Structures are given as structure tokens and as C-alpha cells.
Amino acid sequence: MAFAPTFSWLLVLRTIQGIGFSAVIPLTIVLIGDLLEGDKEIGGQGLKVFLDRIGYLIFPPLGGLLAAIAWFWPFVFYVLTIPVGIAAFIWMPETKGTNSDGTRAYLGDVLRLARHPRLMVAFSAGFLRFFLDYGFLTYFPLFLVRTSGVSTAMAGFLYVFFSIGAMITASQAGRIAAGRDKAHILFVAFIVSGAAVVLVPVVPGVWLVGCVLFFYGLANGVISPMQKSLLTQNAPAEMRGGIVSFDRLIQQISKTTSTTIVGLLLVSASLSTIFWFLGILSFISVGLMACLLPKPKPVMSSQGIS
């Protein structure tokens, strides 16, 4: 892309890059599930989220700085992925599954497995997480600029609160999950997310809004690794790739519908209504997800024999 002669060639090469990158994130999640078990696996997923958030803090400003020097410099640094790929090819242990069925049979198995209650909770959590993130974080700076009169730079700076909160909980995901049901942790985190979204148009002052964004980040740092772990730990090794890819498809649908629905809502309602809508949606979704889990069977007490 750095050597693209025209903008059209740049788009073509970017499309090819997207095809390759579409496998990177699902396989990263799958490999963590293959190589680690139990709470260590959750800690690994949390570490991935932690590093993702560091990337959000570092690479966009770095890319902007490089682009200010010359438009092609951000693309030059993609060459660093090549030695990483070679190192993974040489040194990473093989985690190939035992399934040797055809593509149609594999897809059928994925669809049947996707109806598992805990996987349905994981899919629902993934959809809701990205629906909230894209609806909330897309229109959050617009709300601050229009209602509080803050600059766009200050509105962008407040995202640091979100990243810090997410990094704190994501780095401790293994400890948070130790001895606890991950589905129940997800429910609590979504309640915190919903409360944070609802509080945005209510709290006075920009810095209090930053604190609310911090708590939204805390919940986000819990939701992401727990949701990934629900996927990997409730699917057999040979099906994890398909299940995680199916989850990515659901997330892409969520991103599209979120920005569309919230954008249409903005046409007929005030900005604050968006946050009320997203917050209430979070609370309702938690109840619906809880209904997907089978109820625990009551323990029958045996009577003593005299």
C-alpha cells in the first residue's frame, strides 16, 4: 500500500489486507483457548484485551503523526507483521483439531453447536457489547460538544478514561473469574455498562462524565475476555474456529445495526434520548440472556432412616 501508484490500487490492496486480517482476530482468540485452560485462559483473553487497549492509546496518534510526515509512512510499518508471522509459523505449537469433515458438514456442526445455551449467551453478549460500544462511543463526543460546549480535543481526550478502566479490569480478568460463573459476571458488567450510559446526560461537569466513562471502561474490560472465554470453553477444539468466526459475523451485524438505529433515533429525538435507549436496552438484554441459561435443579434432601 505504501507503494500504491493510485488511490484505486490502495483500495484494492486494502481489501486484500482485510481478507487476511479477517482471520487474525478469530484465530488469536482460538489459539488462546487452545493453549491455555481454566482461569489461565481467561487471564490470556484479558491480556489480549489489555494489549488491544494499549494499541488504541498508542497507534492512532502515532499513525496520525506519521501521516503528517507523509501519507505512506503508516503503511510502511506494516512490514513488522512479517517477522511476527514467521516467528509464529516456526515456534508456535500446532493446535490443529481432529475434524476432517467437509465444509458443509462443518458449517452444519457450527450451527447446531451455536444453539447451546451458554454459547447463545456468549453470542448475545458479543452483539450487545458492540451495539453499546458503537452506539455510545460514536455519539458520545457529539453529545459533549453540543451540550457542554467542550472542544473536540477534550471530548477525544476523555476516551483515555475508558481505555484506562478497560485495561485495569482486563489485566485482572483471571482473578475476577476465579471460582465464579462467567455468565453471571457478564450480567453484572452489563448492568454497570447500562448504568454508566444512562448517567452520561445526567451528571454535571466534564470530569464527572470522564468518571462515568471510566466505569464504562471497567465493565468493558470484564465483558470482552469473559465473552471470549465463554466461546472457547464451551466449544470443542475442532469447532472453536467456526464458533469464533460466527461470533465475529454477529459482531459485524451489531456494528452496522447500532450506528443505523441510533442514527435514525437521533433524527427524531434528542441526544440524551440515545443514552437512555442504550442503557435500558442493556438492562433488558441482561434479563433476556439470563433466561437462556438452564435453571439449576433443586437439591433434594434425603430423609434419615430411623
Short mmCIF file of N, CA and C in Angstrom, two decimals, residues 112-249:
data_model
loop_
_atom_site.label_atom_id
_atom_site.label_comp_id
_atom_site.label_asym_id
_atom_site.label_seq_id
_atom_site.Cartn_x
_atom_site.Cartn_y
_atom_site.Cartn_z
N ARG A 112 -25.43 -26.11 14.65
CA ARG A 112 -26.06 -26.91 15.70
C ARG A 112 -25.47 -26.58 17.07
N LEU A 113 -24.15 -26.45 17.12
CA LEU A 113 -23.49 -26.14 18.38
C LEU A 113 -23.85 -24.74 18.86
N ALA A 114 -24.12 -23.84 17.93
CA ALA A 114 -24.43 -22.45 18.29
C ALA A 114 -25.71 -22.34 19.11
N ARG A 115 -26.54 -23.38 19.12
CA ARG A 115 -27.78 -23.35 19.90
C ARG A 115 -27.57 -23.74 21.36
N HIS A 116 -26.33 -24.07 21.70
CA HIS A 116 -26.02 -24.38 23.10
C HIS A 116 -26.32 -23.14 23.96
N PRO A 117 -27.02 -23.30 25.11
CA PRO A 117 -27.44 -22.12 25.90
C PRO A 117 -26.31 -21.17 26.26
N ARG A 118 -25.17 -21.71 26.70
CA ARG A 118 -24.09 -20.82 27.13
C ARG A 118 -23.44 -20.13 25.94
N LEU A 119 -23.41 -20.80 24.79
CA LEU A 119 -22.90 -20.14 23.59
C LEU A 119 -23.87 -19.06 23.12
N MET A 120 -25.16 -19.31 23.27
CA MET A 120 -26.14 -18.28 22.91
C MET A 120 -25.99 -17.05 23.80
N VAL A 121 -25.67 -17.27 25.08
CA VAL A 121 -25.37 -16.14 25.97
C VAL A 121 -24.14 -15.40 25.48
N ALA A 122 -23.10 -16.15 25.06
CA ALA A 122 -21.88 -15.52 24.56
C ALA A 122 -22.15 -14.73 23.29
N PHE A 123 -22.92 -15.29 22.35
CA PHE A 123 -23.26 -14.56 21.13
C PHE A 123 -24.07 -13.30 21.45
N SER A 124 -25.03 -13.43 22.35
CA SER A 124 -25.85 -12.28 22.73
C SER A 124 -25.01 -11.19 23.39
N ALA A 125 -24.07 -11.63 24.24
CA ALA A 125 -23.19 -10.67 24.90
C ALA A 125 -22.30 -9.95 23.89
N GLY A 126 -21.79 -10.69 22.90
CA GLY A 126 -20.98 -10.05 21.86
C GLY A 126 -21.77 -9.05 21.05
N PHE A 127 -23.00 -9.41 20.68
CA PHE A 127 -23.86 -8.48 19.93
C PHE A 127 -24.13 -7.23 20.76
N LEU A 128 -24.52 -7.42 22.03
CA LEU A 128 -24.87 -6.28 22.87
C LEU A 128 -23.66 -5.40 23.14
N ARG A 129 -22.50 -6.02 23.36
CA ARG A 129 -21.29 -5.23 23.65
C ARG A 129 -20.98 -4.27 22.51
N PHE A 130 -20.98 -4.78 21.29
CA PHE A 130 -20.63 -3.92 20.16
C PHE A 130 -21.77 -2.95 19.82
N PHE A 131 -23.00 -3.35 20.08
CA PHE A 131 -24.12 -2.42 19.88
C PHE A 131 -23.97 -1.23 20.82
N LEU A 132 -23.65 -1.50 22.09
CA LEU A 132 -23.44 -0.41 23.06
C LEU A 132 -22.21 0.42 22.70
N ASP A 133 -21.10 -0.26 22.40
CA ASP A 133 -19.86 0.46 22.12
C ASP A 133 -20.00 1.40 20.93
N TYR A 134 -20.55 0.89 19.83
CA TYR A 134 -20.63 1.72 18.63
C TYR A 134 -21.72 2.78 18.75
N GLY A 135 -22.81 2.46 19.46
CA GLY A 135 -23.83 3.47 19.67
C GLY A 135 -23.39 4.54 20.65
N PHE A 136 -22.76 4.11 21.75
CA PHE A 136 -22.36 5.02 22.80
C PHE A 136 -21.12 5.83 22.42
N LEU A 137 -20.06 5.14 22.05
CA LEU A 137 -18.78 5.82 21.82
C LEU A 137 -18.79 6.64 20.53
N THR A 138 -19.67 6.31 19.58
CA THR A 138 -19.76 7.10 18.35
C THR A 138 -20.39 8.46 18.60
N TYR A 139 -21.46 8.48 19.41
CA TYR A 139 -22.21 9.72 19.61
C TYR A 139 -21.86 10.44 20.91
N PHE A 140 -21.00 9.82 21.73
CA PHE A 140 -20.58 10.45 22.99
C PHE A 140 -19.88 11.79 22.77
N PRO A 141 -18.87 11.89 21.89
CA PRO A 141 -18.22 13.20 21.70
C PRO A 141 -19.16 14.24 21.10
N LEU A 142 -20.06 13.82 20.21
CA LEU A 142 -21.04 14.75 19.63
C LEU A 142 -21.93 15.32 20.72
N PHE A 143 -22.33 14.48 21.67
CA PHE A 143 -23.17 14.93 22.78
C PHE A 143 -22.44 15.97 23.63
N LEU A 144 -21.16 15.70 23.96
CA LEU A 144 -20.41 16.64 24.79
C LEU A 144 -20.20 17.97 24.09
N VAL A 145 -19.85 17.93 22.82
CA VAL A 145 -19.59 19.16 22.08
C VAL A 145 -20.84 20.02 21.99
N ARG A 146 -22.00 19.39 21.77
CA ARG A 146 -23.24 20.14 21.57
C ARG A 146 -23.87 20.61 22.87
N THR A 147 -23.76 19.81 23.93
CA THR A 147 -24.46 20.14 25.16
C THR A 147 -23.59 20.83 26.20
N SER A 148 -22.30 20.50 26.23
CA SER A 148 -21.41 21.07 27.25
C SER A 148 -20.47 22.12 26.70
N GLY A 149 -20.41 22.24 25.39
CA GLY A 149 -19.55 23.26 24.79
C GLY A 149 -18.08 22.97 24.87
N VAL A 150 -17.71 21.70 25.11
CA VAL A 150 -16.29 21.37 25.18
C VAL A 150 -15.74 21.24 23.77
N SER A 151 -14.43 21.33 23.65
CA SER A 151 -13.78 21.20 22.35
C SER A 151 -13.75 19.73 21.92
N THR A 152 -13.57 19.52 20.64
CA THR A 152 -13.45 18.15 20.15
C THR A 152 -12.20 17.47 20.71
N ALA A 153 -11.15 18.26 20.96
CA ALA A 153 -9.93 17.70 21.54
C ALA A 153 -10.19 17.16 22.94
N MET A 154 -10.95 17.93 23.75
CA MET A 154 -11.27 17.48 25.10
C MET A 154 -12.18 16.26 25.07
N ALA A 155 -13.14 16.25 24.15
CA ALA A 155 -14.04 15.10 24.02
C ALA A 155 -13.24 13.85 23.65
N GLY A 156 -12.27 14.01 22.78
CA GLY A 156 -11.42 12.87 22.41
C GLY A 156 -10.53 12.43 23.56
N PHE A 157 -10.05 13.40 24.34
CA PHE A 157 -9.17 13.07 25.47
C PHE A 157 -9.89 12.22 26.51
N LEU A 158 -11.20 12.43 26.68
CA LEU A 158 -11.94 11.69 27.69
C LEU A 158 -11.97 10.19 27.41
N TYR A 159 -11.70 9.79 26.17
CA TYR A 159 -11.63 8.36 25.86
C TYR A 159 -10.50 7.68 26.62
N VAL A 160 -9.53 8.47 27.09
CA VAL A 160 -8.45 7.89 27.89
C VAL A 160 -9.01 7.25 29.15
N PHE A 161 -10.05 7.86 29.74
CA PHE A 161 -10.68 7.29 30.94
C PHE A 161 -11.24 5.90 30.63
N PHE A 162 -11.87 5.77 29.47
CA PHE A 162 -12.42 4.48 29.05
C PHE A 162 -11.31 3.45 28.90
N SER A 163 -10.22 3.82 28.24
CA SER A 163 -9.13 2.88 28.00
C SER A 163 -8.48 2.44 29.30
N ILE A 164 -8.27 3.39 30.22
CA ILE A 164 -7.64 3.05 31.50
C ILE A 164 -8.52 2.08 32.29
N GLY A 165 -9.82 2.37 32.35
CA GLY A 165 -10.73 1.47 33.06
C GLY A 165 -10.73 0.08 32.47
N ALA A 166 -10.76 -0.01 31.14
CA ALA A 166 -10.77 -1.31 30.48
C ALA A 166 -9.47 -2.07 30.73
N MET A 167 -8.34 -1.37 30.74
CA MET A 167 -7.06 -2.03 30.96
C MET A 167 -6.96 -2.57 32.38
N ILE A 168 -7.52 -1.85 33.36
CA ILE A 168 -7.45 -2.31 34.75
C ILE A 168 -8.15 -3.64 34.92
N THR A 169 -9.40 -3.75 34.47
CA THR A 169 -10.14 -4.98 34.68
C THR A 169 -9.69 -6.09 33.73
N ALA A 170 -9.32 -5.74 32.50
CA ALA A 170 -8.88 -6.77 31.56
C ALA A 170 -7.61 -7.44 32.05
N SER A 171 -6.72 -6.68 32.67
CA SER A 171 -5.47 -7.25 33.17
C SER A 171 -5.70 -8.17 34.37
N GLN A 172 -6.86 -8.05 35.02
CA GLN A 172 -7.17 -8.86 36.20
C GLN A 172 -8.30 -9.86 35.92
N ALA A 173 -8.55 -10.13 34.64
CA ALA A 173 -9.70 -10.97 34.28
C ALA A 173 -9.63 -12.35 34.90
N GLY A 174 -8.43 -12.95 34.95
CA GLY A 174 -8.29 -14.27 35.54
C GLY A 174 -8.67 -14.28 37.01
N ARG A 175 -8.24 -13.28 37.75
CA ARG A 175 -8.57 -13.20 39.18
C ARG A 175 -10.05 -12.94 39.39
N ILE A 176 -10.62 -12.08 38.55
CA ILE A 176 -12.05 -11.76 38.69
C ILE A 176 -12.90 -13.01 38.46
N ALA A 177 -12.48 -13.86 37.51
CA ALA A 177 -13.28 -15.04 37.16
C ALA A 177 -13.03 -16.23 38.07
N ALA A 178 -12.00 -16.18 38.88
CA ALA A 178 -11.63 -17.35 39.70
C ALA A 178 -12.79 -17.77 40.60
N GLY A 179 -13.27 -18.99 40.40
CA GLY A 179 -14.33 -19.54 41.24
C GLY A 179 -15.70 -18.95 41.00
N ARG A 180 -15.89 -18.20 39.94
CA ARG A 180 -17.18 -17.57 39.66
C ARG A 180 -17.69 -17.99 38.28
N ASP A 181 -18.99 -17.93 38.10
CA ASP A 181 -19.61 -18.24 36.81
C ASP A 181 -19.42 -17.05 35.89
N LYS A 182 -18.79 -17.29 34.73
CA LYS A 182 -18.50 -16.18 33.81
C LYS A 182 -19.77 -15.53 33.28
N ALA A 183 -20.84 -16.31 33.12
CA ALA A 183 -22.10 -15.73 32.64
C ALA A 183 -22.64 -14.72 33.64
N HIS A 184 -22.57 -15.04 34.92
CA HIS A 184 -23.06 -14.12 35.94
C HIS A 184 -22.20 -12.86 36.02
N ILE A 185 -20.89 -13.02 35.83
CA ILE A 185 -20.01 -11.84 35.79
C ILE A 185 -20.38 -10.94 34.62
N LEU A 186 -20.70 -11.56 33.48
CA LEU A 186 -21.14 -10.79 32.31
C LEU A 186 -22.38 -9.98 32.62
N PHE A 187 -23.35 -10.61 33.31
CA PHE A 187 -24.59 -9.91 33.62
C PHE A 187 -24.33 -8.67 34.47
N VAL A 188 -23.48 -8.82 35.50
CA VAL A 188 -23.17 -7.68 36.37
C VAL A 188 -22.46 -6.58 35.58
N ALA A 189 -21.53 -6.96 34.70
CA ALA A 189 -20.79 -5.98 33.92
C ALA A 189 -21.72 -5.21 32.98
N PHE A 190 -22.70 -5.88 32.39
CA PHE A 190 -23.63 -5.19 31.51
C PHE A 190 -24.54 -4.23 32.29
N ILE A 191 -24.87 -4.60 33.52
CA ILE A 191 -25.66 -3.69 34.36
C ILE A 191 -24.86 -2.42 34.65
N VAL A 192 -23.56 -2.58 34.95
CA VAL A 192 -22.69 -1.42 35.17
C VAL A 192 -22.59 -0.58 33.90
N SER A 193 -22.47 -1.25 32.74
CA SER A 193 -22.40 -0.53 31.46
C SER A 193 -23.67 0.27 31.24
N GLY A 194 -24.82 -0.37 31.45
CA GLY A 194 -26.09 0.32 31.25
C GLY A 194 -26.24 1.52 32.17
N ALA A 195 -25.84 1.34 33.45
CA ALA A 195 -25.93 2.46 34.40
C ALA A 195 -25.02 3.61 33.98
N ALA A 196 -23.81 3.28 33.49
CA ALA A 196 -22.89 4.33 33.06
C ALA A 196 -23.44 5.09 31.87
N VAL A 197 -24.03 4.39 30.92
CA VAL A 197 -24.58 5.05 29.74
C VAL A 197 -25.72 5.99 30.14
N VAL A 198 -26.59 5.53 31.04
CA VAL A 198 -27.73 6.35 31.47
C VAL A 198 -27.25 7.59 32.21
N LEU A 199 -26.14 7.49 32.95
CA LEU A 199 -25.67 8.61 33.77
C LEU A 199 -25.02 9.73 32.94
N VAL A 200 -24.58 9.44 31.72
CA VAL A 200 -23.85 10.43 30.93
C VAL A 200 -24.62 11.75 30.78
N PRO A 201 -25.90 11.74 30.38
CA PRO A 201 -26.60 13.02 30.23
C PRO A 201 -27.07 13.63 31.54
N VAL A 202 -26.84 12.94 32.66
CA VAL A 202 -27.37 13.39 33.95
C VAL A 202 -26.31 14.08 34.80
N VAL A 203 -25.09 13.51 34.83
CA VAL A 203 -24.07 14.03 35.73
C VAL A 203 -23.59 15.41 35.26
N PRO A 204 -23.34 16.33 36.21
CA PRO A 204 -22.87 17.66 35.83
C PRO A 204 -21.35 17.69 35.73
N GLY A 205 -20.82 18.43 34.79
CA GLY A 205 -19.37 18.61 34.69
C GLY A 205 -18.70 17.57 33.82
N VAL A 206 -17.70 18.05 33.08
CA VAL A 206 -17.00 17.18 32.12
C VAL A 206 -16.22 16.08 32.84
N TRP A 207 -15.59 16.41 33.98
CA TRP A 207 -14.75 15.43 34.65
C TRP A 207 -15.58 14.32 35.28
N LEU A 208 -16.80 14.63 35.73
CA LEU A 208 -17.68 13.57 36.22
C LEU A 208 -18.10 12.65 35.07
N VAL A 209 -18.29 13.23 33.90
CA VAL A 209 -18.58 12.41 32.72
C VAL A 209 -17.39 11.49 32.44
N GLY A 210 -16.17 12.01 32.62
CA GLY A 210 -14.98 11.18 32.46
C GLY A 210 -14.97 10.02 33.44
N CYS A 211 -15.43 10.27 34.69
CA CYS A 211 -15.51 9.20 35.68
C CYS A 211 -16.51 8.13 35.26
N VAL A 212 -17.65 8.59 34.71
CA VAL A 212 -18.65 7.64 34.19
C VAL A 212 -18.05 6.80 33.07
N LEU A 213 -17.30 7.45 32.20
CA LEU A 213 -16.65 6.73 31.10
C LEU A 213 -15.63 5.73 31.64
N PHE A 214 -14.99 6.07 32.75
CA PHE A 214 -14.05 5.15 33.39
C PHE A 214 -14.76 3.88 33.85
N PHE A 215 -15.95 4.02 34.46
CA PHE A 215 -16.69 2.85 34.91
C PHE A 215 -17.21 2.05 33.72
N TYR A 216 -17.56 2.73 32.63
CA TYR A 216 -17.95 2.02 31.42
C TYR A 216 -16.77 1.19 30.91
N GLY A 217 -15.56 1.75 31.00
CA GLY A 217 -14.37 1.01 30.61
C GLY A 217 -14.10 -0.17 31.53
N LEU A 218 -14.32 0.00 32.84
CA LEU A 218 -14.16 -1.12 33.77
C LEU A 218 -15.05 -2.29 33.37
N ALA A 219 -16.30 -1.99 33.05
CA ALA A 219 -17.23 -3.05 32.64
C ALA A 219 -16.81 -3.66 31.31
N ASN A 220 -16.35 -2.82 30.39
CA ASN A 220 -15.94 -3.30 29.08
C ASN A 220 -14.75 -4.24 29.19
N GLY A 221 -13.82 -3.93 30.09
CA GLY A 221 -12.66 -4.77 30.29
C GLY A 221 -12.99 -6.12 30.88
N VAL A 222 -14.15 -6.23 31.52
CA VAL A 222 -14.63 -7.51 32.04
C VAL A 222 -15.39 -8.27 30.95
N ILE A 223 -16.26 -7.57 30.23
CA ILE A 223 -17.13 -8.21 29.26
C ILE A 223 -16.33 -8.90 28.16
N SER A 224 -15.34 -8.21 27.62
CA SER A 224 -14.63 -8.73 26.46
C SER A 224 -13.95 -10.08 26.73
N PRO A 225 -13.10 -10.22 27.75
CA PRO A 225 -12.47 -11.53 27.97
C PRO A 225 -13.44 -12.61 28.42
N MET A 226 -14.46 -12.24 29.24
CA MET A 226 -15.42 -13.24 29.70
C MET A 226 -16.23 -13.79 28.53
N GLN A 227 -16.62 -12.91 27.61
CA GLN A 227 -17.39 -13.35 26.45
C GLN A 227 -16.56 -14.26 25.56
N LYS A 228 -15.30 -13.90 25.36
CA LYS A 228 -14.41 -14.74 24.55
C LYS A 228 -14.20 -16.10 25.20
N SER A 229 -14.05 -16.11 26.52
CA SER A 229 -13.83 -17.37 27.23
C SER A 229 -15.06 -18.26 27.18
N LEU A 230 -16.26 -17.67 27.26
CA LEU A 230 -17.48 -18.46 27.12
C LEU A 230 -17.52 -19.17 25.76
N LEU A 231 -17.03 -18.49 24.73
CA LEU A 231 -17.00 -19.09 23.41
C LEU A 231 -16.03 -20.26 23.35
N THR A 232 -14.79 -20.02 23.78
CA THR A 232 -13.75 -21.03 23.60
C THR A 232 -13.92 -22.22 24.54
N GLN A 233 -14.43 -21.99 25.75
CA GLN A 233 -14.53 -23.07 26.73
C GLN A 233 -15.80 -23.91 26.56
N ASN A 234 -16.74 -23.46 25.74
CA ASN A 234 -17.96 -24.22 25.52
C ASN A 234 -18.06 -24.77 24.11
N ALA A 235 -16.93 -24.79 23.40
CA ALA A 235 -16.88 -25.37 22.06
C ALA A 235 -15.71 -26.35 22.01
N PRO A 236 -15.87 -27.52 21.38
CA PRO A 236 -14.75 -28.45 21.24
C PRO A 236 -13.64 -27.83 20.42
N ALA A 237 -12.42 -28.32 20.61
CA ALA A 237 -11.24 -27.70 19.99
C ALA A 237 -11.38 -27.60 18.48
N GLU A 238 -11.93 -28.66 17.83
CA GLU A 238 -12.01 -28.65 16.38
C GLU A 238 -13.09 -27.72 15.85
N MET A 239 -13.96 -27.17 16.76
CA MET A 239 -15.05 -26.29 16.33
C MET A 239 -14.84 -24.85 16.75
N ARG A 240 -13.77 -24.57 17.50
CA ARG A 240 -13.59 -23.23 18.04
C ARG A 240 -13.45 -22.18 16.95
N GLY A 241 -12.70 -22.50 15.90
CA GLY A 241 -12.52 -21.53 14.82
C GLY A 241 -13.84 -21.11 14.21
N GLY A 242 -14.71 -22.09 13.95
CA GLY A 242 -16.01 -21.79 13.36
C GLY A 242 -16.90 -21.00 14.31
N ILE A 243 -16.88 -21.36 15.59
CA ILE A 243 -17.72 -20.66 16.57
C ILE A 243 -17.27 -19.22 16.73
N VAL A 244 -15.96 -19.00 16.84
CA VAL A 244 -15.45 -17.64 17.00
C VAL A 244 -15.72 -16.82 15.73
N SER A 245 -15.58 -17.43 14.55
CA SER A 245 -15.87 -16.72 13.31
C SER A 245 -17.35 -16.36 13.22
N PHE A 246 -18.22 -17.28 13.66
CA PHE A 246 -19.66 -16.99 13.69
C PHE A 246 -19.94 -15.82 14.62
N ASP A 247 -19.23 -15.77 15.74
CA ASP A 247 -19.38 -14.65 16.68
C ASP A 247 -18.92 -13.34 16.04
N ARG A 248 -17.85 -13.39 15.24
CA ARG A 248 -17.38 -12.18 14.56
C ARG A 248 -18.42 -11.69 13.56
N LEU A 249 -19.10 -12.62 12.89
CA LEU A 249 -20.16 -12.23 11.97
C LEU A 249 -21.28 -11.52 12.71
#
